[in-house]
PDB file of C-alpha atoms in Angstrom:
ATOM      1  CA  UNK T   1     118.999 113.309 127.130  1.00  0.00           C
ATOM      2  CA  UNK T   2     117.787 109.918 128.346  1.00  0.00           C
ATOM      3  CA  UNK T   3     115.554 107.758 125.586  1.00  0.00           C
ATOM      4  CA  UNK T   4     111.772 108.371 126.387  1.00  0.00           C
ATOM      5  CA  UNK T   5     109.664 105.396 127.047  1.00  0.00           C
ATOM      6  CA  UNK T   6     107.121 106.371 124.459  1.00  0.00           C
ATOM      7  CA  UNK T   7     107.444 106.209 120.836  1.00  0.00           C
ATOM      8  CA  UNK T   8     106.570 110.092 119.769  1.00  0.00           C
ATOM      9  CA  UNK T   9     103.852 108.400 117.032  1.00  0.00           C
ATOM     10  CA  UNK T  10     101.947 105.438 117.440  1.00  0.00           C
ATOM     11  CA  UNK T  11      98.256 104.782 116.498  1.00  0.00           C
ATOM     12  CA  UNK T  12      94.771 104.148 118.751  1.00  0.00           C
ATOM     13  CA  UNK T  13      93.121 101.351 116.926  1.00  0.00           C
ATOM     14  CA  UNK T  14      89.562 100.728 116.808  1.00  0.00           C
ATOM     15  CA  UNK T  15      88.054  97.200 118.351  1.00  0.00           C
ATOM     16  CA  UNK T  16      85.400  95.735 116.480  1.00  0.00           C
ATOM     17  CA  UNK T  17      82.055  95.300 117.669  1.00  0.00           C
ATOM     18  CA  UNK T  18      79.268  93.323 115.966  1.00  0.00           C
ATOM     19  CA  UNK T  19      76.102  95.300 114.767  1.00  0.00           C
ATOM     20  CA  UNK T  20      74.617  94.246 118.207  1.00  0.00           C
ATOM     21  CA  UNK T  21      77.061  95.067 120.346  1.00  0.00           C
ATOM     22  CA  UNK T  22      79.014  92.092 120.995  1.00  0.00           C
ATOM     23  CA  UNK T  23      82.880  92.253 121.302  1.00  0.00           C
ATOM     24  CA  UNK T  24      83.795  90.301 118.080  1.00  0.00           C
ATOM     25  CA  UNK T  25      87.114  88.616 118.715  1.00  0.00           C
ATOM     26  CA  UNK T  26      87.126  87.001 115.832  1.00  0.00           C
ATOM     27  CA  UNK T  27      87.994  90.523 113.788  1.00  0.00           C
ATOM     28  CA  UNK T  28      90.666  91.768 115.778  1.00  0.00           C
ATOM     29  CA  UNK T  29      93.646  90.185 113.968  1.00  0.00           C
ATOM     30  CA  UNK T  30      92.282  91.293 110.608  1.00  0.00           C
ATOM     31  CA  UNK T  31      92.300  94.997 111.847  1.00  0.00           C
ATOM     32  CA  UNK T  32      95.383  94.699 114.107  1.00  0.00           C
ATOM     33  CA  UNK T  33      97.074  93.440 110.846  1.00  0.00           C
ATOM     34  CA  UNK T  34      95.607  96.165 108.900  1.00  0.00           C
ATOM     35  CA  UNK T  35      96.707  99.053 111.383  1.00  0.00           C
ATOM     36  CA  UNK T  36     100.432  97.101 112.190  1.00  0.00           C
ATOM     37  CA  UNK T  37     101.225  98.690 108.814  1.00  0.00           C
ATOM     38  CA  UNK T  38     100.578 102.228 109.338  1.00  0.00           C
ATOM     39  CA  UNK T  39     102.719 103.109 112.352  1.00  0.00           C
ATOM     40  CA  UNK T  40     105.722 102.115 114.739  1.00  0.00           C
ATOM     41  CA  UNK T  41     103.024 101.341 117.311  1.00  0.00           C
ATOM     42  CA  UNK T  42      99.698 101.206 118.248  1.00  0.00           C
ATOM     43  CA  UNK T  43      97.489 101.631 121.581  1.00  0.00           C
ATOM     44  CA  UNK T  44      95.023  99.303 122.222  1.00  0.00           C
ATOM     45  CA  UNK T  45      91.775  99.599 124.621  1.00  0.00           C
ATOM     46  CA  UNK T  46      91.959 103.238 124.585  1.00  0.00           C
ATOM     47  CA  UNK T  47      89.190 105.905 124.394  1.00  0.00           C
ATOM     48  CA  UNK T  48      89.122 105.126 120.293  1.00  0.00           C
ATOM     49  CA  UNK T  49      88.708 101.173 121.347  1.00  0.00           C
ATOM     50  CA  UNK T  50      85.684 102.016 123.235  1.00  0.00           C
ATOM     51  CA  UNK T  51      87.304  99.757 126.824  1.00  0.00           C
ATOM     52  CA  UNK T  52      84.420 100.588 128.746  1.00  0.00           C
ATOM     53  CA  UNK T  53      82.173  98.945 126.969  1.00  0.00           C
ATOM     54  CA  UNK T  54      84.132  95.823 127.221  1.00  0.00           C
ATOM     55  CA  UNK T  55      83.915  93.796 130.172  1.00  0.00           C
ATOM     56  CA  UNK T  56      87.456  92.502 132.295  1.00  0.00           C
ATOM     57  CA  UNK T  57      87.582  89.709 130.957  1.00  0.00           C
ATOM     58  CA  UNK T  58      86.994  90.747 127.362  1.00  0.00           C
ATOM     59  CA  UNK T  59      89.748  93.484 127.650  1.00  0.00           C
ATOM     60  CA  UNK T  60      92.486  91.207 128.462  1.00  0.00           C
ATOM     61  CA  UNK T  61      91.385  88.367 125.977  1.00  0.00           C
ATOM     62  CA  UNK T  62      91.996  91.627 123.435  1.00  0.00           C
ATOM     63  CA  UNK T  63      95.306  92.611 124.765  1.00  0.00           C
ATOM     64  CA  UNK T  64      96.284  89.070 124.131  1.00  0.00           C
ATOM     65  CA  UNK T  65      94.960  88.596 120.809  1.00  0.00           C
ATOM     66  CA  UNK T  66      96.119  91.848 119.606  1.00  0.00           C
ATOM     67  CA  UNK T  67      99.631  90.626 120.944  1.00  0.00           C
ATOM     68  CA  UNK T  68      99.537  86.954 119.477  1.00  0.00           C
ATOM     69  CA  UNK T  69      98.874  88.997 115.878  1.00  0.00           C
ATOM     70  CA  UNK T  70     102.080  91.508 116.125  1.00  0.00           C
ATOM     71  CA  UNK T  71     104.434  89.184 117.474  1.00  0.00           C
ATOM     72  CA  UNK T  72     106.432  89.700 120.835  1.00  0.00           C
ATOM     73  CA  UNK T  73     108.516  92.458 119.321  1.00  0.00           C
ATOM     74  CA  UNK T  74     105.982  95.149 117.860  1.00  0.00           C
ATOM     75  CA  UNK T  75     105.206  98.239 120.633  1.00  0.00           C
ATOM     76  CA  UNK T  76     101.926  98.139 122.540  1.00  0.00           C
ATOM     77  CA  UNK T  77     100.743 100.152 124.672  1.00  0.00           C
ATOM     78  CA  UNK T  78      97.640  99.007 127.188  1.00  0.00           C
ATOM     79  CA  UNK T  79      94.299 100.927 127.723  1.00  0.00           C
ATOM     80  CA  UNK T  80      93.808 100.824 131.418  1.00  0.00           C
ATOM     81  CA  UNK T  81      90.954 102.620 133.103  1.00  0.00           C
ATOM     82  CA  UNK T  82      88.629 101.440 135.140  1.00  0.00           C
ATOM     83  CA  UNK T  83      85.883 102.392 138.270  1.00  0.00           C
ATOM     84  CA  UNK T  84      87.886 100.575 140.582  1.00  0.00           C
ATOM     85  CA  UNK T  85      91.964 100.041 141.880  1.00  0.00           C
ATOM     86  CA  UNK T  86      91.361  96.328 141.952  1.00  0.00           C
ATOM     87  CA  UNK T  87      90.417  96.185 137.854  1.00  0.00           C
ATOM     88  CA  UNK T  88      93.403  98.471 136.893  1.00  0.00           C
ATOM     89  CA  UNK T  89      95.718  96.322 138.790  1.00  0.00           C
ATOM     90  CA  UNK T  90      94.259  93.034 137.194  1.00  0.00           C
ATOM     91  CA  UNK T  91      94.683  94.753 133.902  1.00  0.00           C
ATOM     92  CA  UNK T  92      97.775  96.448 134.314  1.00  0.00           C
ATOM     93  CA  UNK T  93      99.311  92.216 135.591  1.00  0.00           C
ATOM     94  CA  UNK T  94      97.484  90.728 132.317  1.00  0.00           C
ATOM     95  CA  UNK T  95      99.007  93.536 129.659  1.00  0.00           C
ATOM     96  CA  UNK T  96     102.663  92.746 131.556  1.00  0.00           C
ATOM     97  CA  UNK T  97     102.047  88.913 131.177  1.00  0.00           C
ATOM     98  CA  UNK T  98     100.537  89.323 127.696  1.00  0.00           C
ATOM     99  CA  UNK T  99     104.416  91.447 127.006  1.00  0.00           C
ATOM    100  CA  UNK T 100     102.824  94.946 126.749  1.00  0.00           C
ATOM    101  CA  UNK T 101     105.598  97.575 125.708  1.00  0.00           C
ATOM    102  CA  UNK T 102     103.455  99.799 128.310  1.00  0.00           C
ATOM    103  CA  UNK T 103     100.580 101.364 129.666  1.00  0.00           C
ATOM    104  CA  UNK T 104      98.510 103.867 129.361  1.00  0.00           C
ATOM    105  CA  UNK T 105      96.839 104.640 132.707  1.00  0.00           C
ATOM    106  CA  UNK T 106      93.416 106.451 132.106  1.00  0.00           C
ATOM    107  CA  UNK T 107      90.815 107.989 135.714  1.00  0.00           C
ATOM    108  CA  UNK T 108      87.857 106.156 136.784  1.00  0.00           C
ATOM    109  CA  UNK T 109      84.803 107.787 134.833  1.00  0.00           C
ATOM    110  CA  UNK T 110      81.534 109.225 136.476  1.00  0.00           C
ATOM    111  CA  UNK T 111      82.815 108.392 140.091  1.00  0.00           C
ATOM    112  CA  UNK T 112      84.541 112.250 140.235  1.00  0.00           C
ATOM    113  CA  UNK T 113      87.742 111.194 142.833  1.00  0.00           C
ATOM    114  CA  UNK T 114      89.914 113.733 144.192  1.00  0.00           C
ATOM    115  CA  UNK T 115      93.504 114.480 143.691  1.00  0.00           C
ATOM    116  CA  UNK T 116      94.546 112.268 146.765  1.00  0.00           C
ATOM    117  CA  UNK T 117      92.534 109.593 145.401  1.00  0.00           C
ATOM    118  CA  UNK T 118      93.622 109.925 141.884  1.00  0.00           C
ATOM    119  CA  UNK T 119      97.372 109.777 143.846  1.00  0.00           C
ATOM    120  CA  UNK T 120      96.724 106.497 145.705  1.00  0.00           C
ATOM    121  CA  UNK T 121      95.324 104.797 142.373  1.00  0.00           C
ATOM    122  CA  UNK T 122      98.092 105.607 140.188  1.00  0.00           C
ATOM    123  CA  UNK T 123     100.950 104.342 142.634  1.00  0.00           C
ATOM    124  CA  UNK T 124      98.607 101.145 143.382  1.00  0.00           C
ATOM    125  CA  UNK T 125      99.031 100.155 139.942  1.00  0.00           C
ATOM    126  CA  UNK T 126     101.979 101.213 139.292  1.00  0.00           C
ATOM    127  CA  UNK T 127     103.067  98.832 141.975  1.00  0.00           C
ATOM    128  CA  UNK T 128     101.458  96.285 140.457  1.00  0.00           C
ATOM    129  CA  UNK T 129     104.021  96.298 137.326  1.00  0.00           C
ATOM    130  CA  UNK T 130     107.031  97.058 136.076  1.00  0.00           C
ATOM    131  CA  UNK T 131     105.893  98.552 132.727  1.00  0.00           C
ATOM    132  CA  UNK T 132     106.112 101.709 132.110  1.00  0.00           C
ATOM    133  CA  UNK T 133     103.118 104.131 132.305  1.00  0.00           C
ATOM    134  CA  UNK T 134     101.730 107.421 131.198  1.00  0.00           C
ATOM    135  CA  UNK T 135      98.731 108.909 132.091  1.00  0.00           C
ATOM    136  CA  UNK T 136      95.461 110.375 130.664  1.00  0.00           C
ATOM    137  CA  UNK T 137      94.324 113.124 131.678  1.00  0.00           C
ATOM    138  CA  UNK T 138      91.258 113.600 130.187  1.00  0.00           C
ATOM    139  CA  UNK T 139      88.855 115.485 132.289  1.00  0.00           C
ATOM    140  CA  UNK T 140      86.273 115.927 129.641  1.00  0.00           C
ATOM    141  CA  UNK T 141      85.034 112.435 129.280  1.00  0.00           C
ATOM    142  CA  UNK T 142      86.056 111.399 133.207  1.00  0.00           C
ATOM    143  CA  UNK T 143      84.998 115.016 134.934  1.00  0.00           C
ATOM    144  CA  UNK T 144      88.295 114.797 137.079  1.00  0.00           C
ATOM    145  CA  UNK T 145      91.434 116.595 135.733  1.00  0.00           C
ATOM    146  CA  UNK T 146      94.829 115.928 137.439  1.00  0.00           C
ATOM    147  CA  UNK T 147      96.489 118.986 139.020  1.00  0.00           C
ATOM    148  CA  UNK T 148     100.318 119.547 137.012  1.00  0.00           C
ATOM    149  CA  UNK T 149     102.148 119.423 140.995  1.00  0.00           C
ATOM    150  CA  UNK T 150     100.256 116.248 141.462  1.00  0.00           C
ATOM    151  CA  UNK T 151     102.381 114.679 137.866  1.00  0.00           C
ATOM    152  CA  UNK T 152     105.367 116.029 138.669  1.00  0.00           C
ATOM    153  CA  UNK T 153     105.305 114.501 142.252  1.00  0.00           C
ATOM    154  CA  UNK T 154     104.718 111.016 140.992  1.00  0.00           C
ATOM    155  CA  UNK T 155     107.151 111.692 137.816  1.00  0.00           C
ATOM    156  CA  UNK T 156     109.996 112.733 140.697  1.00  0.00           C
ATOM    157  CA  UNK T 157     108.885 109.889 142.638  1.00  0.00           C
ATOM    158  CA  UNK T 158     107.480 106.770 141.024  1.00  0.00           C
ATOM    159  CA  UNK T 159     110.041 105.482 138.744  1.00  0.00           C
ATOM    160  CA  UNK T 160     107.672 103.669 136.084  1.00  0.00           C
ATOM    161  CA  UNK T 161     105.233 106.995 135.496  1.00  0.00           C
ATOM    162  CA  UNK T 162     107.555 108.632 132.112  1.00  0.00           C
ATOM    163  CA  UNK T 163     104.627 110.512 130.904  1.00  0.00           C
ATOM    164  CA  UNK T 164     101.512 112.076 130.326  1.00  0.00           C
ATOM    165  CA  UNK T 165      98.847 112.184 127.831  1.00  0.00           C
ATOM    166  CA  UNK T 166      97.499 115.790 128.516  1.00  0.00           C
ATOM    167  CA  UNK T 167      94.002 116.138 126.773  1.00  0.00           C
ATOM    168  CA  UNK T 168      92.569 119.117 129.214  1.00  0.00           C
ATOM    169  CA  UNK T 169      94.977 121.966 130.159  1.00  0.00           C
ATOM    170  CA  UNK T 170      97.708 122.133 127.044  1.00  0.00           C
ATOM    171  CA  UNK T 171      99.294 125.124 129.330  1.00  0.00           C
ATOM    172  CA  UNK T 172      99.792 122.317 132.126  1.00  0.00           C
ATOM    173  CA  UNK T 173     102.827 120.622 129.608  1.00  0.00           C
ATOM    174  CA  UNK T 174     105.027 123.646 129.588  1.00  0.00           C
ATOM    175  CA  UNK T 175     104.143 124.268 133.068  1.00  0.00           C
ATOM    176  CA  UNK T 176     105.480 120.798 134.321  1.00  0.00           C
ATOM    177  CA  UNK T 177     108.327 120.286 131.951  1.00  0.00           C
ATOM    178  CA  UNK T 178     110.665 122.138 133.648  1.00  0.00           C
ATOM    179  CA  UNK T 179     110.273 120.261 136.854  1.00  0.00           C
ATOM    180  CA  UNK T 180     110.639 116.808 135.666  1.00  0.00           C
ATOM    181  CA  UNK T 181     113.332 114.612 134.464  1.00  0.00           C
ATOM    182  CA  UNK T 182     113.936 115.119 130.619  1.00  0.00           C
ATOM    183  CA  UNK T 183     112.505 111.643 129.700  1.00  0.00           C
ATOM    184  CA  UNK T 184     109.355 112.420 130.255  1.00  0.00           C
ATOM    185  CA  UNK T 185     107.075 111.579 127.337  1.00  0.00           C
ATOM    186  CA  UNK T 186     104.074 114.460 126.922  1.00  0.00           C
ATOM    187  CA  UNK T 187     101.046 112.664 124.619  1.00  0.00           C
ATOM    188  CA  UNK T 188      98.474 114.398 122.763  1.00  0.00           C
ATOM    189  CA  UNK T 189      96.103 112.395 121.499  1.00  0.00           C
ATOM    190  CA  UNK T 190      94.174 115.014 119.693  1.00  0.00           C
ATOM    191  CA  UNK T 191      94.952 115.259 115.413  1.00  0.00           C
ATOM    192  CA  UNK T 192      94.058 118.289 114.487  1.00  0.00           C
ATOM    193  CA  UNK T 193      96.180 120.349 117.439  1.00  0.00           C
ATOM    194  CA  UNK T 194      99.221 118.298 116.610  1.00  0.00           C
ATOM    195  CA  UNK T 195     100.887 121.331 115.110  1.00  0.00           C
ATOM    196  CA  UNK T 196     100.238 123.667 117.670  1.00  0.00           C
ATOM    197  CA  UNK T 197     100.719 121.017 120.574  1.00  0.00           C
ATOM    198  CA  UNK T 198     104.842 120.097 119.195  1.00  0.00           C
ATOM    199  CA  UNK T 199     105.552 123.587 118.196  1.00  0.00           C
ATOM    200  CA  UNK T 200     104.732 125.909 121.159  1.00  0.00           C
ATOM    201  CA  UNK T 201     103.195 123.346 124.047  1.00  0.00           C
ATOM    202  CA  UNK T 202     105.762 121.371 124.848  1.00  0.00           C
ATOM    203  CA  UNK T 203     104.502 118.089 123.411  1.00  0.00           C
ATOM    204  CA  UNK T 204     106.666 115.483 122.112  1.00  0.00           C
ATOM    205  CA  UNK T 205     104.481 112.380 121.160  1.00  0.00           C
ATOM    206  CA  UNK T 206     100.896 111.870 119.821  1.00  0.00           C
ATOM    207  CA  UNK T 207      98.658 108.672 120.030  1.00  0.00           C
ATOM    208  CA  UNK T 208      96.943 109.368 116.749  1.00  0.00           C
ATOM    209  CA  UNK T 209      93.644 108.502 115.433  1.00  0.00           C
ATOM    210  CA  UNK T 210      92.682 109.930 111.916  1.00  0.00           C
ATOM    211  CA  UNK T 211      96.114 108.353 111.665  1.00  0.00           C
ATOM    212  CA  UNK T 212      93.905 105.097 110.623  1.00  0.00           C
ATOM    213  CA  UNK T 213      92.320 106.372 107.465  1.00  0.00           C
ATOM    214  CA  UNK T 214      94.990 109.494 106.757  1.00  0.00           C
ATOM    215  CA  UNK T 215      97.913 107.029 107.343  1.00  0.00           C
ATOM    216  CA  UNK T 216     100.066 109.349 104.893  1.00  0.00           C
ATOM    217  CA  UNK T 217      99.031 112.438 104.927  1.00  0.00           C
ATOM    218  CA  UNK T 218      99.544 112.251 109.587  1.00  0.00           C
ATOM    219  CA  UNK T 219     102.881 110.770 108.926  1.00  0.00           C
ATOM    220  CA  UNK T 220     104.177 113.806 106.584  1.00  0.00           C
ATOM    221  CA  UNK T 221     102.453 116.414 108.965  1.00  0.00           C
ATOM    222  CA  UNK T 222     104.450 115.084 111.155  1.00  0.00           C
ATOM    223  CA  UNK T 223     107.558 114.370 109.265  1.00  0.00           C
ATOM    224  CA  UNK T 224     107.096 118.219 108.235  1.00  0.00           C
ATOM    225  CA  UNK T 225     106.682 119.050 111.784  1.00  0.00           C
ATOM    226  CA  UNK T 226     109.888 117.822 112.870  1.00  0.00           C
ATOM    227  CA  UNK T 227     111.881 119.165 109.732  1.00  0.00           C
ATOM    228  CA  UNK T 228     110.604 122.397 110.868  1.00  0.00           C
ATOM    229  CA  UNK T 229     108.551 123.293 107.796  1.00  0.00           C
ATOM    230  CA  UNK T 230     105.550 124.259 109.844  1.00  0.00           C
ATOM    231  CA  UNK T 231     103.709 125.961 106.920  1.00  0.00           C
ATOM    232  CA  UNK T 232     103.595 122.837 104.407  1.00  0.00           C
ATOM    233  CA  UNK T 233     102.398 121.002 107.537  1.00  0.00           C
ATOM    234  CA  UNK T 234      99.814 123.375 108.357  1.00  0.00           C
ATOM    235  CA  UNK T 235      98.507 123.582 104.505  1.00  0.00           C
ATOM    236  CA  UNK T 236      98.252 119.123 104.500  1.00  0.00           C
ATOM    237  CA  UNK T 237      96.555 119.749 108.208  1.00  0.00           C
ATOM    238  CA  UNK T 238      94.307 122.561 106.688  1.00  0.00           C
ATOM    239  CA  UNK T 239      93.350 121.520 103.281  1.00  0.00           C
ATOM    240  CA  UNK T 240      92.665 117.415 103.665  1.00  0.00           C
ATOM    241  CA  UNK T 241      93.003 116.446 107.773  1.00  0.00           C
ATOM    242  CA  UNK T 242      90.860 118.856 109.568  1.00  0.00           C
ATOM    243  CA  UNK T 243      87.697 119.738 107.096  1.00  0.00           C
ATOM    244  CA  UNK T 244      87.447 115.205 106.859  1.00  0.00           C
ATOM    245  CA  UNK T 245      88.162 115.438 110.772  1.00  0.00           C
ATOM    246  CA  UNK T 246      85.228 118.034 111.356  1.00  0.00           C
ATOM    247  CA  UNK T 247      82.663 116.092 108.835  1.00  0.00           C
ATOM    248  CA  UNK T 248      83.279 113.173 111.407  1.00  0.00           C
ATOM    249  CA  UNK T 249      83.006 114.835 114.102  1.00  0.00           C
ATOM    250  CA  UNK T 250      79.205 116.057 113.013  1.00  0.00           C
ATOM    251  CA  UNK T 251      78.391 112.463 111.698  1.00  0.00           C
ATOM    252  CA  UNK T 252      79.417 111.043 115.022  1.00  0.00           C
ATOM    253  CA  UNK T 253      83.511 110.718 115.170  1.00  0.00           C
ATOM    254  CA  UNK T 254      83.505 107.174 115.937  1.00  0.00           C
ATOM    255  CA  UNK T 255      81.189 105.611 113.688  1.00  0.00           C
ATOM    256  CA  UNK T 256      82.864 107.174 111.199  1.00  0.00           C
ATOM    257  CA  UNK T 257      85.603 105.918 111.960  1.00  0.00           C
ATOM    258  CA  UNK T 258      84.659 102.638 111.910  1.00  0.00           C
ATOM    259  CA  UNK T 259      81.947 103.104 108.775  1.00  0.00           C
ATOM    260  CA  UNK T 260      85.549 104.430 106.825  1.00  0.00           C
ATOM    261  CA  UNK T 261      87.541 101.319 107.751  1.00  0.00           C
ATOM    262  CA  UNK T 262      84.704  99.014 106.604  1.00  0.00           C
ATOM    263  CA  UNK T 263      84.086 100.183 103.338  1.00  0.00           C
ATOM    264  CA  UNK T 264      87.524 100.263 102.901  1.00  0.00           C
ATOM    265  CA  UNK T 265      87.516  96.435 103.657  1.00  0.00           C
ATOM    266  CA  UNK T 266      88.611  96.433 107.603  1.00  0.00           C
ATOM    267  CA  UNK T 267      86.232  94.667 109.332  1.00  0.00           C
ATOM    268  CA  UNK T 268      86.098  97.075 112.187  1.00  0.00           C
ATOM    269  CA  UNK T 269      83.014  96.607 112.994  1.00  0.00           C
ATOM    270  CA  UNK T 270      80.320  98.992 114.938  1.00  0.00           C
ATOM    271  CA  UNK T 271      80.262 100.794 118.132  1.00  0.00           C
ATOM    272  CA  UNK T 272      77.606  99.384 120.560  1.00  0.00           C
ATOM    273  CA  UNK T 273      74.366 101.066 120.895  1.00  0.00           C
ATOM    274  CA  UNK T 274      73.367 103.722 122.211  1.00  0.00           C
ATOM    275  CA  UNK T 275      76.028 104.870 119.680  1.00  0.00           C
ATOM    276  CA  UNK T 276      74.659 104.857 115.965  1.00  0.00           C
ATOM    277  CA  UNK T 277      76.264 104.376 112.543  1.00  0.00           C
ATOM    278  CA  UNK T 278      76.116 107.764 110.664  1.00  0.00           C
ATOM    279  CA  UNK T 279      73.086 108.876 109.021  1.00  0.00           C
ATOM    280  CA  UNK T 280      72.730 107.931 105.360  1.00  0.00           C
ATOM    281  CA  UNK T 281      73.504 111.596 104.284  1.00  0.00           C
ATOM    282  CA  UNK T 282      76.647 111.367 106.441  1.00  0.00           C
ATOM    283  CA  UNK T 283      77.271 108.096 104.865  1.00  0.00           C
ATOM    284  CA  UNK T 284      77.290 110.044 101.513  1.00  0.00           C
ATOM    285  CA  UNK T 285      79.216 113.038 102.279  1.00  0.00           C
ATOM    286  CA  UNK T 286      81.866 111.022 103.607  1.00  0.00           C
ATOM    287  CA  UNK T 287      82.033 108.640 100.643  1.00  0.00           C
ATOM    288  CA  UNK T 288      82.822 111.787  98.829  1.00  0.00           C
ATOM    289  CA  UNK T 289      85.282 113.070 100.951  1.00  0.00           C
ATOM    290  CA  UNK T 290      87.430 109.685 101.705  1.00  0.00           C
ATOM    291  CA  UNK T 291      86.617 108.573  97.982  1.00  0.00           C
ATOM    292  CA  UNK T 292      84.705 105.730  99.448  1.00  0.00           C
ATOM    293  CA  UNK T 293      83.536 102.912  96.680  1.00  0.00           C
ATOM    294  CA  UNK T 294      80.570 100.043  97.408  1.00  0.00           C
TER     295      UNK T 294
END
């Protein structure tokens, strides 16, 4: 089987905002360091780093910052998604020239495009650069969801697109597998399916994100995973993972997130209003649960 692309674990890191709402630059090596250590690479200016509330501009100043921290060898991966072609592209040039490992190519939000459009974007950019790309699909926070014969046309037929990060239809993964070539990469980004998404969807790769304050506990699920010892992974995934996952979720998964990372010294910052920092009985429950000290 041909090597994939895409590592099968790497991390979505967080960017830090200011209390305001202001990209703080000035934090990003501090966290960048702080995540470098957990994983074998990291995606940056995805969903979890919150790209579209950062401007152009700001997006590629991060993807070279984030760069100048790692060093040139260290895997990236690029969160591009924007309302229009011309953006993408510009991003999509800037992660190349900034020595991006690859891309992950996320749908214009809100603006509801149809398959042929969502066909003519994806081979714009892709044109654009010679990194390698997977998609998100992701239809819950864009409202358009990519049709499977619509991937594995531009798999068969663009020769940078080697994967997919699936997070609507799981079904669609075992559906297009069989009609693409075998180095296809198929990305969950979604923790507490993991399990379920490698054993019997087809999945070979996660972006993770609890990964950043379960560092450990993710990597054995996963080490578990692959030895085949499903049930020890599903006791770590059931007993510690998913009750801390579903507490963030109610406090607001994000600012958790972030509120985690800071009181564990991180300086990751907040997410721009209209997005609040938990509630100060969140705050407290989740001191409890992630043994959280002053």
């Amino acid at each position: 089987m041909s090597a994939r692309a895409f590592l099968p674990y790497s991390i979505a890191i967080v960017t830090p905002f200011t209390r305001s709402g202001a990209f703080d630059a000035a934090a990003v090596p501090e966290v960048v360091e702080y995540y470098k250590k957990l994983a074998p690479g990291l995606l940056v200016c995805g969903s979890t780093g919150e790209q579209h509330v950062l401007s152009i501009g700001e997006r590629k100043q991060l993807y070279q910052i984030v760069r100048k921290t790692t060093g040139p060898d260290y895997p990236l991966y690029a969160g591009v998604a924007t309302f229009k072609t011309a953006d993408a592209i510009e991003l999509a040039k800037s992660a190349y020239e900034a020595n991006y490992t690859g891309i992950m190519l996320g749908f214009p939000p809100y603006r509801i495009i149809s398959q042929r459009d969502a066909e003519s974007y994806i081979k714009d950019v892709a044109a654009a650069t010679p990194l390698p790309i997977f998609l998100y699909n992701n239809p819950r926070r864009t409202g358009f969801a990519l049709e499977p014969e619509v991937f594995v046309r531009l798999a068969n037929s663009v020769p940078n697109i080697l994967g997919i990060k699936e997070a609507g239809d799981a079904a669609n993964v075992n559906k297009i597998k069989p009609l693409v070539p075998e180095n296809i990469s198929f990305l969950t980004g979604n923790d507490t399916s993991v399990i379920n998404n490698f054993t019997k969807e087809g999945y070979n790769g996660i972006t993770a994100i609890i990964s950043g304050v379960y560092p450990e506990e993710m990597k054995q699920v996963l080490e578990l995973v692959e030895r085949g010892q499903v049930d020890e992974a599903t006791k770590i995934m059931n007993e510690v993972i998913s009750p801390s996952v579903d507490l963030m979720q109610r406090a607001g998964f994000l600012p958790s997130l972030k509120y985690i990372l800071r009181k564990r010294g991180v300086p990751a910052g907040y997410c721009p209003p209209p997005m609040l920092d938990p509630t100060e009985e969140h705050q407290q429950a989740l001191d409890k649960a992630f043994n959280l000290t002053s």
